[in-house]
């Protein structure tokens, strides 16, 4: 039987962590584009903080999304 999933309670540190991870993710994409413009077709699109926050529903989603972006 699946566990009940509760909505995330956003804390200030969560929002700060999302902002930090999004900034690092977008900076990495821009760095790679500058270094090798031909690789642009293979890179993911940049993301916005608000898009990430809207896509997260639970604490597990939060951890999964941030870990994916960090990799």
CSV table of N, CA, C and O in Angstrom, one decimal:
chain,number,residue,atom,x,y,z
A,1,UNK,N,0.8,-1.2,0.0
A,1,UNK,CA,0.0,0.0,0.0
A,1,UNK,C,0.9,1.2,0.0
A,1,UNK,O,1.8,1.4,0.9
A,2,UNK,N,0.7,2.2,-1.0
A,2,UNK,CA,1.6,3.3,-1.0
A,2,UNK,C,1.4,4.3,0.1
A,2,UNK,O,0.3,4.4,0.7
A,3,UNK,N,2.5,4.9,0.5
A,3,UNK,CA,2.4,5.9,1.6
A,3,UNK,C,1.7,7.2,1.1
A,3,UNK,O,1.8,7.5,-0.1
A,4,UNK,N,1.1,7.9,2.0
A,4,UNK,CA,0.4,9.1,1.7
A,4,UNK,C,1.5,10.2,1.5
A,4,UNK,O,2.4,10.3,2.2
A,5,UNK,N,1.3,11.0,0.4
A,5,UNK,CA,2.2,12.0,0.1
A,5,UNK,C,1.6,13.4,0.5
A,5,UNK,O,0.5,13.7,0.1
A,6,UNK,N,2.3,14.0,1.4
A,6,UNK,CA,1.9,15.3,1.9
A,6,UNK,C,2.5,16.5,1.1
A,6,UNK,O,3.6,16.3,0.6
A,7,UNK,N,1.8,17.5,0.9
A,7,UNK,CA,2.3,18.7,0.2
A,7,UNK,C,3.5,19.3,1.0
A,7,UNK,O,3.5,19.2,2.2
A,8,UNK,N,4.4,19.9,0.3
A,8,UNK,CA,5.6,20.4,0.9
A,8,UNK,C,5.2,21.7,1.6
A,8,UNK,O,4.4,22.5,1.2
A,9,UNK,N,5.9,21.9,2.8
A,9,UNK,CA,5.8,23.1,3.5
A,9,UNK,C,7.1,23.9,3.2
A,9,UNK,O,8.1,23.5,3.7
A,10,UNK,N,7.0,24.9,2.4
A,10,UNK,CA,8.2,25.7,2.0
A,10,UNK,C,8.8,26.5,3.1
A,10,UNK,O,8.1,27.2,3.8
A,11,UNK,N,10.1,26.3,3.4
A,11,UNK,CA,10.8,27.0,4.3
A,11,UNK,C,11.7,28.0,3.6
A,11,UNK,O,12.0,27.8,2.4
A,12,UNK,N,12.2,29.0,4.3
A,12,UNK,CA,13.1,30.0,3.7
A,12,UNK,C,14.4,29.3,3.1
A,12,UNK,O,14.9,29.6,2.1
A,13,UNK,N,14.9,28.3,3.9
A,13,UNK,CA,16.1,27.6,3.4
A,13,UNK,C,15.8,26.8,2.2
A,13,UNK,O,16.7,26.6,1.4
A,14,UNK,N,14.6,26.3,2.0
A,14,UNK,CA,14.2,25.5,0.8
A,14,UNK,C,14.3,26.4,-0.4
A,14,UNK,O,14.8,26.1,-1.4
A,15,UNK,N,13.7,27.6,-0.2
A,15,UNK,CA,13.7,28.6,-1.3
A,15,UNK,C,15.1,29.0,-1.7
A,15,UNK,O,15.4,29.2,-2.9
A,16,UNK,N,15.9,29.2,-0.7
A,16,UNK,CA,17.3,29.6,-0.9
A,16,UNK,C,18.0,28.5,-1.6
A,16,UNK,O,18.8,28.8,-2.5
A,17,UNK,N,17.8,27.3,-1.3
A,17,UNK,CA,18.4,26.2,-1.9
A,17,UNK,C,18.0,26.0,-3.4
A,17,UNK,O,18.8,25.8,-4.3
A,18,UNK,N,16.7,26.2,-3.7
A,18,UNK,CA,16.3,26.2,-5.0
A,18,UNK,C,16.9,27.3,-5.8
A,18,UNK,O,17.4,27.0,-7.0
A,19,UNK,N,17.0,28.5,-5.3
A,19,UNK,CA,17.6,29.6,-6.0
A,19,UNK,C,19.1,29.3,-6.3
A,19,UNK,O,19.6,29.5,-7.4
A,20,UNK,N,19.8,28.7,-5.3
A,20,UNK,CA,21.2,28.4,-5.5
A,20,UNK,C,21.4,27.4,-6.6
A,20,UNK,O,22.3,27.5,-7.5
A,21,UNK,N,20.6,26.3,-6.5
A,21,UNK,CA,20.8,25.2,-7.5
A,21,UNK,C,20.4,25.6,-8.9
A,21,UNK,O,21.1,25.3,-9.8
A,22,UNK,N,19.4,26.4,-9.0
A,22,UNK,CA,19.0,26.9,-10.4
A,22,UNK,C,20.1,27.8,-10.9
A,22,UNK,O,20.4,27.8,-12.1
A,23,UNK,N,20.6,28.7,-10.1
A,23,UNK,CA,21.7,29.6,-10.5
A,23,UNK,C,22.9,28.8,-11.0
A,23,UNK,O,23.5,29.1,-12.1
A,24,UNK,N,23.3,27.8,-10.2
A,24,UNK,CA,24.4,27.0,-10.6
A,24,UNK,C,24.2,26.2,-11.9
A,24,UNK,O,25.0,26.0,-12.8
A,25,UNK,N,22.9,25.6,-12.0
A,25,UNK,CA,22.5,24.9,-13.2
A,25,UNK,C,22.6,25.7,-14.5
A,25,UNK,O,23.2,25.3,-15.5
A,26,UNK,N,22.0,26.9,-14.4
A,26,UNK,CA,22.0,27.8,-15.6
A,26,UNK,C,23.4,28.3,-15.9
A,26,UNK,O,23.8,28.4,-17.1
A,27,UNK,N,24.2,28.5,-14.9
A,27,UNK,CA,25.6,29.0,-15.1
A,27,UNK,C,26.4,27.9,-15.8
A,27,UNK,O,27.2,28.2,-16.7
A,28,UNK,N,26.2,26.6,-15.4
A,28,UNK,CA,26.9,25.5,-16.0
A,28,UNK,C,26.5,25.4,-17.5
A,28,UNK,O,27.4,25.2,-18.4
A,29,UNK,N,25.3,25.5,-17.8
A,29,UNK,CA,24.8,25.5,-19.2
A,29,UNK,C,25.4,26.6,-20.0
A,29,UNK,O,25.9,26.3,-21.1
A,30,UNK,N,25.4,27.8,-19.5
A,30,UNK,CA,26.0,28.9,-20.2
A,30,UNK,C,27.5,28.8,-20.4
A,30,UNK,O,28.1,29.1,-21.4
A,31,UNK,N,28.2,28.2,-19.4
A,31,UNK,CA,29.7,28.0,-19.5
A,31,UNK,C,30.0,27.0,-20.6
A,31,UNK,O,30.9,27.2,-21.4
A,32,UNK,N,29.2,25.9,-20.7
A,32,UNK,CA,29.4,24.9,-21.7
A,32,UNK,C,29.1,25.5,-23.1
A,32,UNK,O,29.8,25.2,-24.1
A,33,UNK,N,28.0,26.3,-23.2
A,33,UNK,CA,27.7,26.9,-24.5
A,33,UNK,C,28.8,27.8,-25.0
A,33,UNK,O,29.1,27.9,-26.2
A,34,UNK,N,29.4,28.6,-24.1
A,34,UNK,CA,30.5,29.5,-24.5
A,34,UNK,C,31.7,28.7,-24.9
A,34,UNK,O,32.4,29.1,-25.9
A,35,UNK,N,32.0,27.6,-24.2
A,35,UNK,CA,33.2,26.9,-24.5
A,35,UNK,C,33.0,26.1,-25.8
A,35,UNK,O,34.0,25.9,-26.6
A,36,UNK,N,31.8,25.5,-26.1
A,36,UNK,CA,31.6,24.7,-27.2
A,36,UNK,C,30.2,25.1,-27.8
A,36,UNK,O,29.2,24.4,-27.5
A,37,UNK,N,30.1,26.0,-28.7
A,37,UNK,CA,28.8,26.4,-29.2
A,37,UNK,C,28.1,25.3,-30.0
A,37,UNK,O,26.8,25.3,-30.1
A,38,UNK,N,28.8,24.4,-30.5
A,38,UNK,CA,28.2,23.3,-31.3
A,38,UNK,C,27.4,22.3,-30.3
A,38,UNK,O,26.5,21.6,-30.8
A,39,UNK,N,27.7,22.3,-29.1
A,39,UNK,CA,27.0,21.5,-28.1
A,39,UNK,C,25.7,22.0,-27.7
A,39,UNK,O,24.9,21.3,-27.0
A,40,UNK,N,25.3,23.2,-28.1
A,40,UNK,CA,24.1,23.8,-27.7
A,40,UNK,C,22.9,23.0,-28.0
A,40,UNK,O,21.9,22.9,-27.2
A,41,UNK,N,22.9,22.3,-29.1
A,41,UNK,CA,21.7,21.5,-29.5
A,41,UNK,C,21.5,20.3,-28.5
A,41,UNK,O,20.4,19.8,-28.4
A,42,UNK,N,22.5,19.9,-27.8
A,42,UNK,CA,22.4,18.7,-26.9
A,42,UNK,C,22.2,19.1,-25.5
A,42,UNK,O,21.9,18.2,-24.7
A,43,UNK,N,22.3,20.4,-25.1
A,43,UNK,CA,22.2,20.8,-23.8
A,43,UNK,C,20.7,21.0,-23.4
A,43,UNK,O,19.9,21.4,-24.2
A,44,UNK,N,20.4,20.9,-22.1
A,44,UNK,CA,19.0,21.2,-21.7
A,44,UNK,C,18.8,22.7,-21.7
A,44,UNK,O,19.7,23.5,-21.7
A,45,UNK,N,17.5,23.1,-21.7
A,45,UNK,CA,17.2,24.5,-21.6
A,45,UNK,C,17.4,25.0,-20.2
A,45,UNK,O,17.4,24.2,-19.3
A,46,UNK,N,17.6,26.3,-20.1
A,46,UNK,CA,17.8,26.9,-18.8
A,46,UNK,C,16.4,26.8,-18.1
A,46,UNK,O,15.4,26.8,-18.8
A,47,UNK,N,16.4,26.9,-16.8
A,47,UNK,CA,15.2,26.8,-16.0
A,47,UNK,C,15.0,28.0,-15.2
A,47,UNK,O,16.0,28.7,-14.9
A,48,UNK,N,13.8,28.3,-14.7
A,48,UNK,CA,13.6,29.4,-13.8
A,48,UNK,C,13.2,28.9,-12.5
A,48,UNK,O,12.7,27.8,-12.3
A,49,UNK,N,13.5,29.7,-11.5
A,49,UNK,CA,13.2,29.3,-10.1
A,49,UNK,C,11.7,29.1,-9.9
A,49,UNK,O,11.3,28.1,-9.3
A,50,UNK,N,10.9,29.9,-10.5
A,50,UNK,CA,9.4,29.7,-10.4
A,50,UNK,C,8.9,28.5,-11.0
A,50,UNK,O,8.0,27.8,-10.5
A,51,UNK,N,9.4,28.1,-12.2
A,51,UNK,CA,9.0,26.8,-12.8
A,51,UNK,C,9.3,25.6,-11.9
A,51,UNK,O,8.5,24.7,-11.8
A,52,UNK,N,10.5,25.6,-11.3
A,52,UNK,CA,10.9,24.5,-10.4
A,52,UNK,C,10.0,24.5,-9.2
A,52,UNK,O,9.5,23.4,-8.8
A,53,UNK,N,9.7,25.6,-8.6
A,53,UNK,CA,8.9,25.7,-7.4
A,53,UNK,C,7.5,25.2,-7.7
A,53,UNK,O,6.9,24.4,-7.0
A,54,UNK,N,7.0,25.6,-8.9
A,54,UNK,CA,5.6,25.1,-9.3
A,54,UNK,C,5.5,23.6,-9.6
A,54,UNK,O,4.5,23.0,-9.5
A,55,UNK,N,6.7,23.0,-10.0
A,55,UNK,CA,6.6,21.6,-10.4
A,55,UNK,C,6.8,20.7,-9.2
A,55,UNK,O,6.6,19.5,-9.3
A,56,UNK,N,7.2,21.3,-8.0
A,56,UNK,CA,7.4,20.4,-6.8
A,56,UNK,C,6.2,20.4,-6.0
A,56,UNK,O,5.6,21.4,-5.6
A,57,UNK,N,5.8,19.2,-5.6
A,57,UNK,CA,4.6,19.0,-4.8
A,57,UNK,C,4.8,18.4,-3.5
A,57,UNK,O,4.1,18.8,-2.5
A,58,UNK,N,5.9,17.6,-3.4
A,58,UNK,CA,6.2,16.9,-2.1
A,58,UNK,C,7.6,17.1,-1.8
A,58,UNK,O,8.4,17.5,-2.6
A,59,UNK,N,8.0,16.8,-0.6
A,59,UNK,CA,9.4,16.8,-0.1
A,59,UNK,C,10.3,15.9,-1.0
A,59,UNK,O,11.4,16.2,-1.3
A,60,UNK,N,9.7,14.7,-1.3
A,60,UNK,CA,10.4,13.8,-2.2
A,60,UNK,C,10.7,14.4,-3.6
A,60,UNK,O,11.8,14.2,-4.1
A,61,UNK,N,9.7,15.1,-4.1
A,61,UNK,CA,9.9,15.7,-5.4
A,61,UNK,C,11.0,16.8,-5.3
A,61,UNK,O,11.8,17.0,-6.2
A,62,UNK,N,11.0,17.5,-4.2
A,62,UNK,CA,12.0,18.6,-3.9
A,62,UNK,C,13.4,18.0,-4.0
A,62,UNK,O,14.2,18.4,-4.7
A,63,UNK,N,13.6,16.9,-3.2
A,63,UNK,CA,14.9,16.3,-3.1
A,63,UNK,C,15.3,15.7,-4.5
A,63,UNK,O,16.4,15.8,-4.9
A,64,UNK,N,14.4,15.0,-5.1
A,64,UNK,CA,14.7,14.4,-6.4
A,64,UNK,C,15.0,15.4,-7.5
A,64,UNK,O,16.0,15.3,-8.2
A,65,UNK,N,14.3,16.5,-7.6
A,65,UNK,CA,14.5,17.6,-8.5
A,65,UNK,C,15.8,18.2,-8.3
A,65,UNK,O,16.6,18.4,-9.3
A,66,UNK,N,16.1,18.6,-7.1
A,66,UNK,CA,17.4,19.3,-6.8
A,66,UNK,C,18.6,18.4,-7.0
A,66,UNK,O,19.6,18.8,-7.6
A,67,UNK,N,18.5,17.1,-6.7
A,67,UNK,CA,19.6,16.2,-6.9
A,67,UNK,C,19.8,16.0,-8.4
A,67,UNK,O,21.0,15.9,-8.8
A,68,UNK,N,18.8,15.9,-9.2
A,68,UNK,CA,18.9,15.8,-10.6
A,68,UNK,C,19.6,17.0,-11.2
A,68,UNK,O,20.5,16.9,-12.1
A,69,UNK,N,19.3,18.2,-10.8
A,69,UNK,CA,19.9,19.4,-11.3
A,69,UNK,C,21.4,19.5,-10.8
A,69,UNK,O,22.2,20.1,-11.5
A,70,UNK,N,21.7,19.0,-9.6
A,70,UNK,CA,23.0,19.1,-9.2
A,70,UNK,C,23.9,18.2,-10.0
A,70,UNK,O,25.1,18.4,-10.2
A,71,UNK,N,23.4,17.1,-10.5
A,71,UNK,CA,24.2,16.1,-11.3
A,71,UNK,C,24.4,16.7,-12.6
A,71,UNK,O,25.4,16.5,-13.3
